[in-house]
CSV table of C-alpha atoms in Angstrom, one decimal:
chain,number,residue,atom,x,y,z
A,1,MET,CA,0.0,0.5,0.4
A,2,GLN,CA,1.5,3.1,-0.7
A,3,THR,CA,1.9,6.3,1.4
A,4,ILE,CA,1.7,9.8,1.5
A,5,PRO,CA,4.7,11.2,3.9
A,6,ILE,CA,3.8,14.3,5.0
A,7,GLU,CA,5.7,16.8,8.0
A,8,VAL,CA,3.9,18.4,10.1
A,9,ASN,CA,6.9,21.8,12.0
A,10,GLY,CA,9.3,20.6,10.4
A,11,ASP,CA,10.7,23.7,9.6
A,12,GLY,CA,8.7,26.3,12.4
A,13,VAL,CA,5.5,26.4,14.2
A,14,HIS,CA,2.4,25.7,11.6
A,15,SER,CA,4.0,24.7,8.8
A,16,ILE,CA,3.8,21.5,6.6
A,17,ALA,CA,6.0,19.7,4.1
A,18,ALA,CA,3.2,17.2,1.2
A,19,PRO,CA,4.5,16.0,-1.8
A,20,ASP,CA,3.4,18.6,-4.8
A,21,ARG,CA,1.9,14.6,-6.5
A,22,ILE,CA,1.7,11.7,-5.9
A,23,THR,CA,-0.1,8.8,-7.8
A,24,VAL,CA,-2.4,5.9,-6.6
A,25,GLU,CA,-4.0,2.3,-8.1
A,26,GLY,CA,-5.9,1.7,-5.1
A,27,SER,CA,-6.1,2.7,-1.1
A,28,PHE,CA,-3.4,4.6,0.4
A,29,GLU,CA,-1.9,5.3,3.4
A,30,ILE,CA,-1.1,8.8,5.1
A,31,ALA,CA,1.3,9.3,7.3
A,32,ILE,CA,1.6,12.0,9.1
A,33,ASP,CA,5.2,12.8,11.3
A,34,ASN,CA,5.7,15.8,14.0
A,35,GLN,CA,8.2,17.5,14.2
A,36,GLY,CA,7.8,19.7,16.4
A,37,GLN,CA,5.0,20.7,19.7
A,38,ALA,CA,1.7,19.1,19.5
A,39,ALA,CA,-0.8,20.5,16.3
A,40,HIS,CA,-3.7,19.7,14.8
A,41,VAL,CA,-3.7,18.4,11.6
A,42,HIS,CA,-7.5,18.7,9.1
A,43,LEU,CA,-7.4,16.4,6.1
A,44,ASN,CA,-9.8,17.2,3.3
A,45,VAL,CA,-10.5,15.9,-0.3
A,46,ASP,CA,-12.3,17.9,-2.9
A,47,ASP,CA,-15.2,16.7,-4.4
A,48,ASP,CA,-12.9,15.1,-8.1
A,49,LEU,CA,-10.7,12.7,-4.9
A,50,GLY,CA,-13.8,12.5,-2.8
A,51,ARG,CA,-15.9,10.7,-6.3
A,52,VAL,CA,-13.4,7.8,-5.0
A,53,ALA,CA,-11.6,7.6,-2.1
A,54,ARG,CA,-13.0,8.5,1.2
A,55,LEU,CA,-11.6,9.6,5.0
A,56,GLY,CA,-12.0,7.8,8.1
A,57,GLU,CA,-11.5,10.8,10.2
A,58,THR,CA,-10.5,14.2,9.2
A,59,ASN,CA,-9.3,16.1,12.1
A,60,HIS,CA,-6.8,14.9,13.8
A,61,PHE,CA,-4.7,15.0,17.5
A,62,LEU,CA,-0.6,14.8,17.2
A,63,GLU,CA,1.5,14.9,20.2
A,64,ALA,CA,4.2,16.7,19.8
A,65,ASP,CA,6.9,14.5,18.0
A,66,ALA,CA,4.2,11.7,17.0
A,67,ARG,CA,3.2,10.6,14.1
A,68,ARG,CA,-0.3,9.6,12.9
A,69,VAL,CA,-1.2,6.9,10.1
A,70,VAL,CA,-4.4,7.8,8.3
A,71,HIS,CA,-6.0,5.5,6.0
A,72,VAL,CA,-7.8,6.5,2.9
A,73,ASP,CA,-10.0,3.7,1.0
A,74,VAL,CA,-10.8,4.3,-2.8
A,75,ARG,CA,-13.4,2.4,-3.9
A,76,PRO,CA,-13.1,-0.6,-5.8
A,77,ASP,CA,-15.7,0.3,-8.5
A,78,ARG,CA,-14.7,3.0,-9.6
A,79,PRO,CA,-14.8,4.2,-13.1
A,80,GLY,CA,-12.9,3.3,-16.0
A,81,GLN,CA,-10.6,6.5,-15.9
A,82,SER,CA,-7.6,8.4,-14.1
A,83,VAL,CA,-9.2,11.1,-11.4
A,84,ARG,CA,-7.4,13.2,-10.1
A,85,GLY,CA,-8.3,15.3,-7.1
A,86,LYS,CA,-7.1,17.3,-4.3
A,87,LEU,CA,-5.7,16.3,-1.0
A,88,LYS,CA,-5.6,19.1,1.4
A,89,ALA,CA,-3.4,19.2,4.7
A,90,VAL,CA,-4.5,22.1,7.2
A,91,VAL,CA,-2.3,22.1,10.5
A,92,GLY,CA,-2.7,25.4,12.9
A,93,HIS,CA,-6.4,25.9,12.5
A,94,GLY,CA,-5.5,27.4,9.0
A,95,SER,CA,-2.1,28.8,9.6
A,96,GLY,CA,0.0,26.7,7.2
A,97,ALA,CA,-1.8,24.3,4.2
A,98,ALA,CA,-0.5,21.8,1.5
A,99,TYR,CA,-2.5,21.0,-1.0
A,100,LEU,CA,-1.7,17.3,-2.7
A,101,THR,CA,-2.5,16.5,-6.6
A,102,VAL,CA,-3.5,13.2,-5.8
A,103,VAL,CA,-4.1,10.7,-9.4
A,104,VAL,CA,-5.8,7.8,-9.0
A,105,GLU,CA,-5.4,4.8,-11.3
A,106,PRO,CA,-8.0,2.9,-13.2
A,107,ALA,CA,-9.3,-0.8,-11.4
A,108,PRO,CA,-6.9,-3.1,-13.0
A,109,GLU,CA,-9.8,-5.1,-14.7
A,110,PRO,CA,-10.8,-8.2,-13.0
A,111,ARG,CA,-8.6,-12.0,-13.7
A,112,ALA,CA,-11.1,-14.4,-15.7
A,113,GLU,CA,-10.7,-17.5,-14.3
A,114,SER,CA,-10.8,-19.9,-16.5
A,115,VAL,CA,-11.2,-23.7,-17.1
A,116,THR,CA,-9.4,-26.0,-18.9
A,117,VAL,CA,-11.4,-28.7,-20.5
A,118,ASP,CA,-9.8,-31.5,-22.1
A,119,ASP,CA,-11.5,-34.5,-24.1
A,120,SER,CA,-10.8,-37.0,-21.2
A,121,LEU,CA,-13.6,-35.4,-19.2
A,122,ALA,CA,-15.9,-36.6,-21.9
A,123,ASP,CA,-15.3,-40.0,-20.7
A,124,PRO,CA,-16.8,-41.8,-18.0
A,125,PRO,CA,-14.3,-43.0,-15.9
A,126,GLU,CA,-13.8,-46.6,-15.7
A,127,ARG,CA,-14.8,-48.9,-13.4
A,128,ASP,CA,-14.0,-52.2,-11.5
A,129,PRO,CA,-15.5,-55.2,-13.4
A,130,GLU,CA,-18.4,-57.1,-10.7
A,131,PRO,CA,-16.3,-60.2,-9.1
A,132,THR,CA,-17.8,-63.2,-10.6
A,133,THR,CA,-19.3,-65.9,-8.4
A,134,PRO,CA,-15.7,-67.8,-7.9
A,135,GLU,CA,-14.2,-64.5,-6.8
A,136,ARG,CA,-16.9,-63.2,-4.6
A,137,VAL,CA,-17.5,-67.1,-3.0
A,138,VAL,CA,-13.7,-67.1,-2.3
A,139,ALA,CA,-14.6,-63.8,-0.7
A,140,ALA,CA,-17.2,-65.0,1.6
A,141,ILE,CA,-14.7,-67.5,2.9
A,142,ASP,CA,-11.8,-65.0,3.1
A,143,ALA,CA,-14.1,-63.1,5.0
A,144,ALA,CA,-15.8,-65.8,6.9
A,145,PHE,CA,-12.5,-67.6,7.7
A,146,GLY,CA,-9.4,-65.3,7.3
A,147,ASP,CA,-7.3,-63.9,4.6
A,148,GLY,CA,-5.8,-65.6,2.5
A,149,LEU,CA,-7.5,-69.6,3.2
A,150,GLY,CA,-10.2,-68.3,0.5
A,151,PRO,CA,-8.2,-69.5,-2.4
A,152,ALA,CA,-7.1,-72.6,-1.0
A,153,LEU,CA,-10.4,-73.7,0.5
A,154,ALA,CA,-12.0,-73.1,-3.2
A,155,VAL,CA,-9.2,-75.5,-3.9
A,156,ALA,CA,-9.3,-78.0,-1.6
A,157,ALA,CA,-13.4,-78.3,-2.0
A,158,VAL,CA,-12.9,-79.1,-5.7
A,159,ALA,CA,-10.7,-81.6,-4.9
A,160,VAL,CA,-12.7,-83.1,-2.7
A,161,VAL,CA,-15.9,-83.4,-5.1
A,162,VAL,CA,-13.1,-84.7,-7.8
A,163,ALA,CA,-12.5,-87.2,-5.4
A,164,LEU,CA,-15.3,-88.8,-4.4
A,165,GLY,CA,-17.4,-88.3,-8.6
A,166,VAL,CA,-13.8,-90.0,-9.4
A,167,GLY,CA,-14.7,-92.6,-7.0
A,168,ALA,CA,-17.8,-93.3,-7.3
A,169,ALA,CA,-17.6,-92.9,-11.4
A,170,LEU,CA,-15.4,-96.1,-10.8
A,171,ASN,CA,-17.1,-97.8,-8.1
A,172,THR,CA,-13.9,-99.9,-6.0
A,173,PRO,CA,-12.5,-100.3,-3.1
A,174,ALA,CA,-8.9,-99.5,-4.1
A,175,VAL,CA,-10.6,-95.8,-5.9
A,176,PHE,CA,-12.7,-95.1,-2.4
A,177,LEU,CA,-9.8,-95.2,-0.8
A,178,ALA,CA,-7.8,-93.0,-2.9
A,179,ALA,CA,-10.6,-90.8,-2.8
A,180,GLY,CA,-10.5,-91.3,1.3
A,181,ALA,CA,-7.2,-90.7,1.9
A,182,VAL,CA,-7.8,-87.2,-0.2
A,183,VAL,CA,-10.6,-86.1,1.9
A,184,ALA,CA,-8.6,-86.5,4.6
A,185,ALA,CA,-5.5,-85.2,3.6
A,186,VAL,CA,-7.4,-82.3,2.3
A,187,VAL,CA,-8.9,-82.4,5.9
A,188,PHE,CA,-5.2,-82.1,7.7
A,189,ALA,CA,-4.4,-79.1,5.4
A,190,LEU,CA,-7.0,-77.2,6.1
A,191,ALA,CA,-6.9,-78.1,10.2
A,192,PHE,CA,-3.4,-77.2,10.3
A,193,GLY,CA,-4.5,-74.3,7.9
A,194,LEU,CA,-6.9,-72.8,10.6
A,195,ARG,CA,-4.6,-72.6,13.5
């Protein structure tokens, strides 16, 4: 934020010094430095500057060797061209005065927010395919018996069904004994795995 320096009582009682001209792009501050005894300082803007700038307070009392900073609000919705006006600073109830030309530049154009859209936004997002029935069975077994046993139980169930099916199809005692050995091995493996 720009600051306009104003010096009071620097060259004697009720003297005042300020720059002749300043250009601002928005709100600014006036820094009043009192270099001597206590003083009253009155600030005012003319009608032209008053269209876009506003002083909160106009009368200021400064103790000896004190500093006061005054904020000047400049409207963000000001006209699109420069505005020129006068800032008047008076000390000692009119004993000393300074006139400063203030040029307020136009408000900057607001930056347009842009969104880049590419062709990939037109395609729907890829989704994972629905699980198959065997995958759901394995997931259910994993949920019931613990993580990682689902595939082992599924293989064991297939082995038991195949062994019993072969035993029933061939209908011989040796095949039934082999099928029983497979079932026993599966049961043993599952019991060992569940520990």
